[in-house]
PDB file of C-alpha atoms in Angstrom:
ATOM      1  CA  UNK A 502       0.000   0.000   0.000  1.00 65.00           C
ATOM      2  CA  UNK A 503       2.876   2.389   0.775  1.00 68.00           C
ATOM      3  CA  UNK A 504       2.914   4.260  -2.341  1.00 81.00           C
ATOM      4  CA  UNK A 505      -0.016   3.909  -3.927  1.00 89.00           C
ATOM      5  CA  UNK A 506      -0.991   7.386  -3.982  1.00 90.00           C
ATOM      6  CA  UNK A 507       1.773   7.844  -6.698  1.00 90.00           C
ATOM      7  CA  UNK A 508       0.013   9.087 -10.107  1.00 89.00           C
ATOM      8  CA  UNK A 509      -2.202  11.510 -11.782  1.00 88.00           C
ATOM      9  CA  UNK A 510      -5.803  12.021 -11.687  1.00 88.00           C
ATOM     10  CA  UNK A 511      -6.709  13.872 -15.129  1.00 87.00           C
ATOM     11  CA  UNK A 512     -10.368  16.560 -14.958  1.00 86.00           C
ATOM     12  CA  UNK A 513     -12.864  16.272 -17.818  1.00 87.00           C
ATOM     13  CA  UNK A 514     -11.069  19.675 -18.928  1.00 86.00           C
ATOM     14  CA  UNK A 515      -7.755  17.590 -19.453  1.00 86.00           C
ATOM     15  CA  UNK A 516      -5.938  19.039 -16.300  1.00 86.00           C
ATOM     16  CA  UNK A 517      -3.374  16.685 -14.328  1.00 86.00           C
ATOM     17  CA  UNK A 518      -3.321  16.645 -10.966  1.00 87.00           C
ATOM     18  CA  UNK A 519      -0.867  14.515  -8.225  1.00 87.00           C
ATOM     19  CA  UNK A 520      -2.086  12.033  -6.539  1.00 88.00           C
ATOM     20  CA  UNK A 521      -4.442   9.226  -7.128  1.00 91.00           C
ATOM     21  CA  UNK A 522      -5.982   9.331  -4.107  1.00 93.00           C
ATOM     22  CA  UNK A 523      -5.468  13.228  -3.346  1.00 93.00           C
ATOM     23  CA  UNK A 524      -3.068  15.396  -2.510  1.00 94.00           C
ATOM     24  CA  UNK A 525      -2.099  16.779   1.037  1.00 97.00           C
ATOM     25  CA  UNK A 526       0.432  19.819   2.358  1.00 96.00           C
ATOM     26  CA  UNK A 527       1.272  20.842   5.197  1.00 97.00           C
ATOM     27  CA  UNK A 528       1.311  24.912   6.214  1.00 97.00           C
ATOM     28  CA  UNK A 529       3.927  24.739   9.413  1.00 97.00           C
ATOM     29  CA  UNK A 530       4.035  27.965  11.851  1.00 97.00           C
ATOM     30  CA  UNK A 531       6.871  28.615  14.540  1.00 96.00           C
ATOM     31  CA  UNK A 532       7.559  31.435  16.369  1.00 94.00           C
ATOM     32  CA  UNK A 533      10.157  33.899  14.984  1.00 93.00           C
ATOM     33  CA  UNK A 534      12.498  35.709  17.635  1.00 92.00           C
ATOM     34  CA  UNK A 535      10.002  38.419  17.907  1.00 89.00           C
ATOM     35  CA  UNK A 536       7.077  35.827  18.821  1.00 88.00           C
ATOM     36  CA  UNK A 537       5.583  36.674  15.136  1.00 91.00           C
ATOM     37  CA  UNK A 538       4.829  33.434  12.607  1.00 94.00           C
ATOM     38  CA  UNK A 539       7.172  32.323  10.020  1.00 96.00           C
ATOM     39  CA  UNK A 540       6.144  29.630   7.556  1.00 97.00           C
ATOM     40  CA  UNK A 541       8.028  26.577   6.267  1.00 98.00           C
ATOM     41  CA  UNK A 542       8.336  26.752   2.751  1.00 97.00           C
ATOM     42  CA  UNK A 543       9.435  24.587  -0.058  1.00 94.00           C
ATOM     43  CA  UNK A 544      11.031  25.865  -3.048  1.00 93.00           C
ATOM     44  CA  UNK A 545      10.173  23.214  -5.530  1.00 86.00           C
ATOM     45  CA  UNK A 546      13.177  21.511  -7.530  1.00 77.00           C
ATOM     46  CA  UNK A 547      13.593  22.822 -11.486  1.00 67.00           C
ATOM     47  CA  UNK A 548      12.551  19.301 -12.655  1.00 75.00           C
ATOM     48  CA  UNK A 549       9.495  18.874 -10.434  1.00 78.00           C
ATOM     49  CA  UNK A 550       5.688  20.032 -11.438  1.00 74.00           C
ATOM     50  CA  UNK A 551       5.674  23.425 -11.380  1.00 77.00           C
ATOM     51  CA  UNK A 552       9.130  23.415 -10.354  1.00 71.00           C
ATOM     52  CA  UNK A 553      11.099  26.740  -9.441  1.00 81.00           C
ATOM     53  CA  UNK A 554       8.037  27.763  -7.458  1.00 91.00           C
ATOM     54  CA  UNK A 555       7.645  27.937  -3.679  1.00 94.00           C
ATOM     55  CA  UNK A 556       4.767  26.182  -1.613  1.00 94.00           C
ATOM     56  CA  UNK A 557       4.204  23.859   1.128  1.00 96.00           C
ATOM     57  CA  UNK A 558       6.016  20.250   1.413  1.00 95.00           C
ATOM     58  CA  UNK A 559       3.478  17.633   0.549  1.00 94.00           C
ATOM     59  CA  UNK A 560       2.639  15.376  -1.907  1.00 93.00           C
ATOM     60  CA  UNK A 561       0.469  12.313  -3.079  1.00 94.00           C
ATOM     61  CA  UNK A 562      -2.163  10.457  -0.492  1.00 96.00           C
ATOM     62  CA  UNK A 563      -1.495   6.368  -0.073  1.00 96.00           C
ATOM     63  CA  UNK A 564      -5.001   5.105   0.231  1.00 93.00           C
ATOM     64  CA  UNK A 565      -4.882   4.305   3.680  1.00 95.00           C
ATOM     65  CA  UNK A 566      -3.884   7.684   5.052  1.00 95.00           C
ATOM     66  CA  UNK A 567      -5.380  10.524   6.386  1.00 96.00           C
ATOM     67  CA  UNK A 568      -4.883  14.086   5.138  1.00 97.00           C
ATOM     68  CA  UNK A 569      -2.783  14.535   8.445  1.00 97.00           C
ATOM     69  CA  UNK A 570      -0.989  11.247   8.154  1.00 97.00           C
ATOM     70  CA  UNK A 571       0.142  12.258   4.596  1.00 96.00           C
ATOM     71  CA  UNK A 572       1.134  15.738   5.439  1.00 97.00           C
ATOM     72  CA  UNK A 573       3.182  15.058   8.114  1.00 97.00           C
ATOM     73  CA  UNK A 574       4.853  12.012   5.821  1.00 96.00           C
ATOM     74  CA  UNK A 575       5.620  14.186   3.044  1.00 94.00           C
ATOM     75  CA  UNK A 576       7.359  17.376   5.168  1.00 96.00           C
ATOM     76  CA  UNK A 577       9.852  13.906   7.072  1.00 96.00           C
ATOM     77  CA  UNK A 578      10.702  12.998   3.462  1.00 94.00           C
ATOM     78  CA  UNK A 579      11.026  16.533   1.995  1.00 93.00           C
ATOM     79  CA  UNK A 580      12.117  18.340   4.926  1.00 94.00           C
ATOM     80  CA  UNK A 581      13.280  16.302   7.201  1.00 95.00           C
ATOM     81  CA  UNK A 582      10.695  16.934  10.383  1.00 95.00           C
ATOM     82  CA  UNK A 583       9.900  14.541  12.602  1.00 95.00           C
ATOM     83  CA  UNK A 584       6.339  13.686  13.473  1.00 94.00           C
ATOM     84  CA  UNK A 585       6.459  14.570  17.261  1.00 95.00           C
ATOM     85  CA  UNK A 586       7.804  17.820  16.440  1.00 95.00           C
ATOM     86  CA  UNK A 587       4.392  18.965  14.681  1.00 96.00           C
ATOM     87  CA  UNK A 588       1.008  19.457  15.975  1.00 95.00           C
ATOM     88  CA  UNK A 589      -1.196  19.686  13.945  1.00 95.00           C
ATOM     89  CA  UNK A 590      -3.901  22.159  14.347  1.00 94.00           C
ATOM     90  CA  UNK A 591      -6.595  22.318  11.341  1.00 93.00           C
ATOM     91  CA  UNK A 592      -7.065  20.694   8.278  1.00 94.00           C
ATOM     92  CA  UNK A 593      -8.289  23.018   5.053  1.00 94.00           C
ATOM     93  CA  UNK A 594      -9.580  21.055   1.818  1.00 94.00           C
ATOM     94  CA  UNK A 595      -8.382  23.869  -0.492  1.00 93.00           C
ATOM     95  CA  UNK A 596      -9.088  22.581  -3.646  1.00 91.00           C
ATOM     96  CA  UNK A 597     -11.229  19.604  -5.056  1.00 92.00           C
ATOM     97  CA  UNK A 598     -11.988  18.138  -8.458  1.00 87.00           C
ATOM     98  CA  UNK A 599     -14.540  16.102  -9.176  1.00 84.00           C
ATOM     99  CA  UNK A 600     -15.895  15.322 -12.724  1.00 72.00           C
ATOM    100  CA  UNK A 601     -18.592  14.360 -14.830  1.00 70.00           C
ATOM    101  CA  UNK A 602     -16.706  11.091 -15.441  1.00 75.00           C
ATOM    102  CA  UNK A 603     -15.620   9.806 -12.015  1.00 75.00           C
ATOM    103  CA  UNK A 604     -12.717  11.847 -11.613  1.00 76.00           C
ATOM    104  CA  UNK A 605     -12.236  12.993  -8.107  1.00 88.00           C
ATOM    105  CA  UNK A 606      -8.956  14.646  -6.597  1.00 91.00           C
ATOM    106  CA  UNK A 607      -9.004  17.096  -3.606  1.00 92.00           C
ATOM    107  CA  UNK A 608      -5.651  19.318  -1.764  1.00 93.00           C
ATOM    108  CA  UNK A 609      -6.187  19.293   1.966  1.00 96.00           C
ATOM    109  CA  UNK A 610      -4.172  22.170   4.169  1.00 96.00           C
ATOM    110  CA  UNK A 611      -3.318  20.532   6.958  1.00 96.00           C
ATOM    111  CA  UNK A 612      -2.740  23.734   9.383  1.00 96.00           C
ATOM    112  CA  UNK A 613       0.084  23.096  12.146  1.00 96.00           C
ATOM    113  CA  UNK A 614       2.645  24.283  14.375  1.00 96.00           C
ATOM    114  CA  UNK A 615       6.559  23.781  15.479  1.00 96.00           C
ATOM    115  CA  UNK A 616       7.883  24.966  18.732  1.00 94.00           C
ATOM    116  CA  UNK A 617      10.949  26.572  17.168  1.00 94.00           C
ATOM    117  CA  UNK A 618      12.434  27.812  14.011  1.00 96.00           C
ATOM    118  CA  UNK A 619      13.497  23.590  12.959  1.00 96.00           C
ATOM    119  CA  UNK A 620      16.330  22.155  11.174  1.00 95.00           C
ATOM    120  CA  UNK A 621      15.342  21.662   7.891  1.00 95.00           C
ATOM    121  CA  UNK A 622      16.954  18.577   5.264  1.00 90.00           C
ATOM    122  CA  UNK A 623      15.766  19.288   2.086  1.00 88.00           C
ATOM    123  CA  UNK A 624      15.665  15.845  -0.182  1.00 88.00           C
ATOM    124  CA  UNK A 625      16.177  15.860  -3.985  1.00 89.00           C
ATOM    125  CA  UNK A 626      12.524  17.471  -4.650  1.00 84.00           C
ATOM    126  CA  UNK A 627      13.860  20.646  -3.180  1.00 85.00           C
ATOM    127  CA  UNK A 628      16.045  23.257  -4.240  1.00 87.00           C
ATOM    128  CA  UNK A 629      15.853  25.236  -0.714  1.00 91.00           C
ATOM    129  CA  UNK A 630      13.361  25.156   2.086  1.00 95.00           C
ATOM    130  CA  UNK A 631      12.785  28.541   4.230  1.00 96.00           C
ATOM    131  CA  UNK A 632      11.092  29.153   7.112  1.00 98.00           C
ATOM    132  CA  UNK A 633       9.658  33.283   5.702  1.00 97.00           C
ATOM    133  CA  UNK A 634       7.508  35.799   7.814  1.00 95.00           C
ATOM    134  CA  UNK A 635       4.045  35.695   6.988  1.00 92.00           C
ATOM    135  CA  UNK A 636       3.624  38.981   5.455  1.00 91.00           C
ATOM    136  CA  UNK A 637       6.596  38.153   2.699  1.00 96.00           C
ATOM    137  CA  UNK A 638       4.893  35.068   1.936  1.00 96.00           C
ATOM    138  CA  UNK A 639       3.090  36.629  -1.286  1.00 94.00           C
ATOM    139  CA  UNK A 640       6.193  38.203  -2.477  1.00 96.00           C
ATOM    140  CA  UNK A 641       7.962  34.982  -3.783  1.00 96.00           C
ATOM    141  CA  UNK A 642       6.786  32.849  -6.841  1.00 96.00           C
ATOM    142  CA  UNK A 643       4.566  31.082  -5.568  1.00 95.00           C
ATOM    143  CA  UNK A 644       2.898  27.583  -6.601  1.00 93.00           C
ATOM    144  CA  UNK A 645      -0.389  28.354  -8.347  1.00 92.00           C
ATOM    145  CA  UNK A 646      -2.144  26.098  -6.686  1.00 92.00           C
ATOM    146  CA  UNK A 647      -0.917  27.807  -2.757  1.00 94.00           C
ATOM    147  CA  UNK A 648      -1.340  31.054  -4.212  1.00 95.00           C
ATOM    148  CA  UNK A 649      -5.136  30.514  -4.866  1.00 94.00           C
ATOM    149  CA  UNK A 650      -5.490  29.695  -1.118  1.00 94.00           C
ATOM    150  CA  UNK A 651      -2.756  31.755   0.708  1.00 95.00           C
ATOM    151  CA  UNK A 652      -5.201  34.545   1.960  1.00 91.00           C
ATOM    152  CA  UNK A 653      -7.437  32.255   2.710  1.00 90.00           C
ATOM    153  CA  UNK A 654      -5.072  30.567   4.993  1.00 93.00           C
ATOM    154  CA  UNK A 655      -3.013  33.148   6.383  1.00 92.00           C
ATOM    155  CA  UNK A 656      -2.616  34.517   9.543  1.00 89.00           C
ATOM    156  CA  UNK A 657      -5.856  37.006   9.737  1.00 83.00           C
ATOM    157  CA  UNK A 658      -5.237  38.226  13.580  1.00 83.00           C
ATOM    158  CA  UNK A 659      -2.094  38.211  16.267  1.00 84.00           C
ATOM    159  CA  UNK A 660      -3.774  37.702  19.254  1.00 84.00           C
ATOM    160  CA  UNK A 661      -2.607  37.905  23.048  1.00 75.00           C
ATOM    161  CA  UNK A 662      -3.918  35.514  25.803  1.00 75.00           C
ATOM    162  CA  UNK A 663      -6.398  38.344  26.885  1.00 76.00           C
ATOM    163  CA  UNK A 664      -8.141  37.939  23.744  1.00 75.00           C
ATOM    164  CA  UNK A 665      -8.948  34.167  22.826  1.00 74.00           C
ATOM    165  CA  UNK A 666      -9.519  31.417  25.442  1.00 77.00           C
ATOM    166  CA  UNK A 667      -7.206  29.422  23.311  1.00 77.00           C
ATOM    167  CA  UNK A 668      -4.675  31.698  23.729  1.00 81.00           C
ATOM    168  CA  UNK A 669      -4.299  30.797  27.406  1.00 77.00           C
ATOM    169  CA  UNK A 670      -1.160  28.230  26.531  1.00 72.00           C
ATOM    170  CA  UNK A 671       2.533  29.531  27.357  1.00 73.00           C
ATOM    171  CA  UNK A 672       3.877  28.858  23.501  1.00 83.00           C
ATOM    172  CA  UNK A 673       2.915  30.539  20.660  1.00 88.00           C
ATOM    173  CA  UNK A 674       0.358  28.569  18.451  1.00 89.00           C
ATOM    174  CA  UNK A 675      -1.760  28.719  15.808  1.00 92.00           C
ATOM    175  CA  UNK A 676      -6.023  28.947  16.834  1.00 89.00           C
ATOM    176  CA  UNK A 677      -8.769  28.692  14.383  1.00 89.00           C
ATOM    177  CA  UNK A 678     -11.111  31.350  15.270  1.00 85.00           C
ATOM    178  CA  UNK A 679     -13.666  30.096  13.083  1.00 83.00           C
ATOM    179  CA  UNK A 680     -13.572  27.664  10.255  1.00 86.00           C
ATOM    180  CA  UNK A 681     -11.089  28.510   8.055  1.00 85.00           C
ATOM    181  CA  UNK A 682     -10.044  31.498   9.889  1.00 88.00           C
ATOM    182  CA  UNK A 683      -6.249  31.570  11.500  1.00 91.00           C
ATOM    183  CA  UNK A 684      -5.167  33.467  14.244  1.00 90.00           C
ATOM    184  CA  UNK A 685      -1.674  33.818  15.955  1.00 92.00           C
ATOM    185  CA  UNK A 686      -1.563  33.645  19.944  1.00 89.00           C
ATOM    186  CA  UNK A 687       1.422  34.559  21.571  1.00 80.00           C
ATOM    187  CA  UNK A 688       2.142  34.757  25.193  1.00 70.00           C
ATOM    188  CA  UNK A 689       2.063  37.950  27.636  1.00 61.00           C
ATOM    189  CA  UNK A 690       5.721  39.089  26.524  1.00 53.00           C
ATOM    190  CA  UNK A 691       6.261  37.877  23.185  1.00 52.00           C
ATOM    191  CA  UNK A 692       6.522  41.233  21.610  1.00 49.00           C
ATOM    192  CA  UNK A 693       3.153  41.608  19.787  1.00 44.00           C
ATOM    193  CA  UNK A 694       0.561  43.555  21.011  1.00 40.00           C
TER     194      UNK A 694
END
């Protein structure tokens, strides 16, 4: 089974897209000095689809994972995180296919955080990986497909612990203050206010 996620799905209008059993990403947040988000990104590898553009490590869905399972996969193999260093927070379906003639594929988001600014391994699929501010997010080339969706999952509000019952914890983190929505709690101290 490991695997067998590897392959395209093609639209009624002809369009390819990875994954035979969807696709999944994942959109890590850690704290930058300041207590502000930064974002893990990939910059894709020349030969790769869509390649020379940045976005989010992830990649093709076996068929017995979930979004989250697949996410988290995909940034170990492309970027070298380990599994208990993530948590996730939210998962986004932020783009879906389905056609006329049985053809279904479908991106999911999967929304989490990182303690700390990680160590990052890119593998082969990567030219560079880059943990970038949120606001300087939209000024790189980004993947078409993350561009569609990047305001929609930004960081909307930096909240402090006065604010959001979920920003009661002592780390920074990422809250979803409704569905879809993203907020970023920092503790009394962090520097936002």
């Amino acid at each position: 089974m490991r695997g067998d996620g590897d392959g395209w799905v093609v639209s009624d209008t002809g369009a390819h897209y990875w994954g035979r059993h969807g696709a999944a990403g994942l959109l890590l947040r850690a704290p930058r000095p300041d207590g502000t988000p930064a974002v893990l990104l990939q910059h894709r590898a020349p030969w790769s689809h869509q390649g020379g553009t940045w976005g989010l490590p992830g990649g093709a869905r076996d068929s017995h994972e979930t979004p989250e399972q697949a996410a988290v996969r995909e940034a170990h193999e492309e970027a070298g995180l380990l599994a208990e260093h993530v948590l996730v927070r939210a998962t986004v379906v932020t783009a879906e296919i389905v056609g006329t003639r049985g053809a279904q594929w479908s991106y999911t988001t999967v929304v989490a955080d990182a303690p700390a600014l990680l160590t990052t391994v890119p593998n082969r699929e990567s030219s560079e990986l880059r943990w970038v501010a949120e606001d300087e997010v939209i000024g790189l080339p980004l993947h078409p497909g993350f561009a569609a969706s990047w305001e929609r999952l930004r960081i909307t509000a930096l909240l402090n612990p006065d604010e959001h019952d979920q920003c009661r914890l002592a780390v920074p983190h990422t809250v979803e203050i409704q569905s879809g929505v993203f907020a970023w709690c920092a503790p009394a101290g962090a520097g936002i206010n």
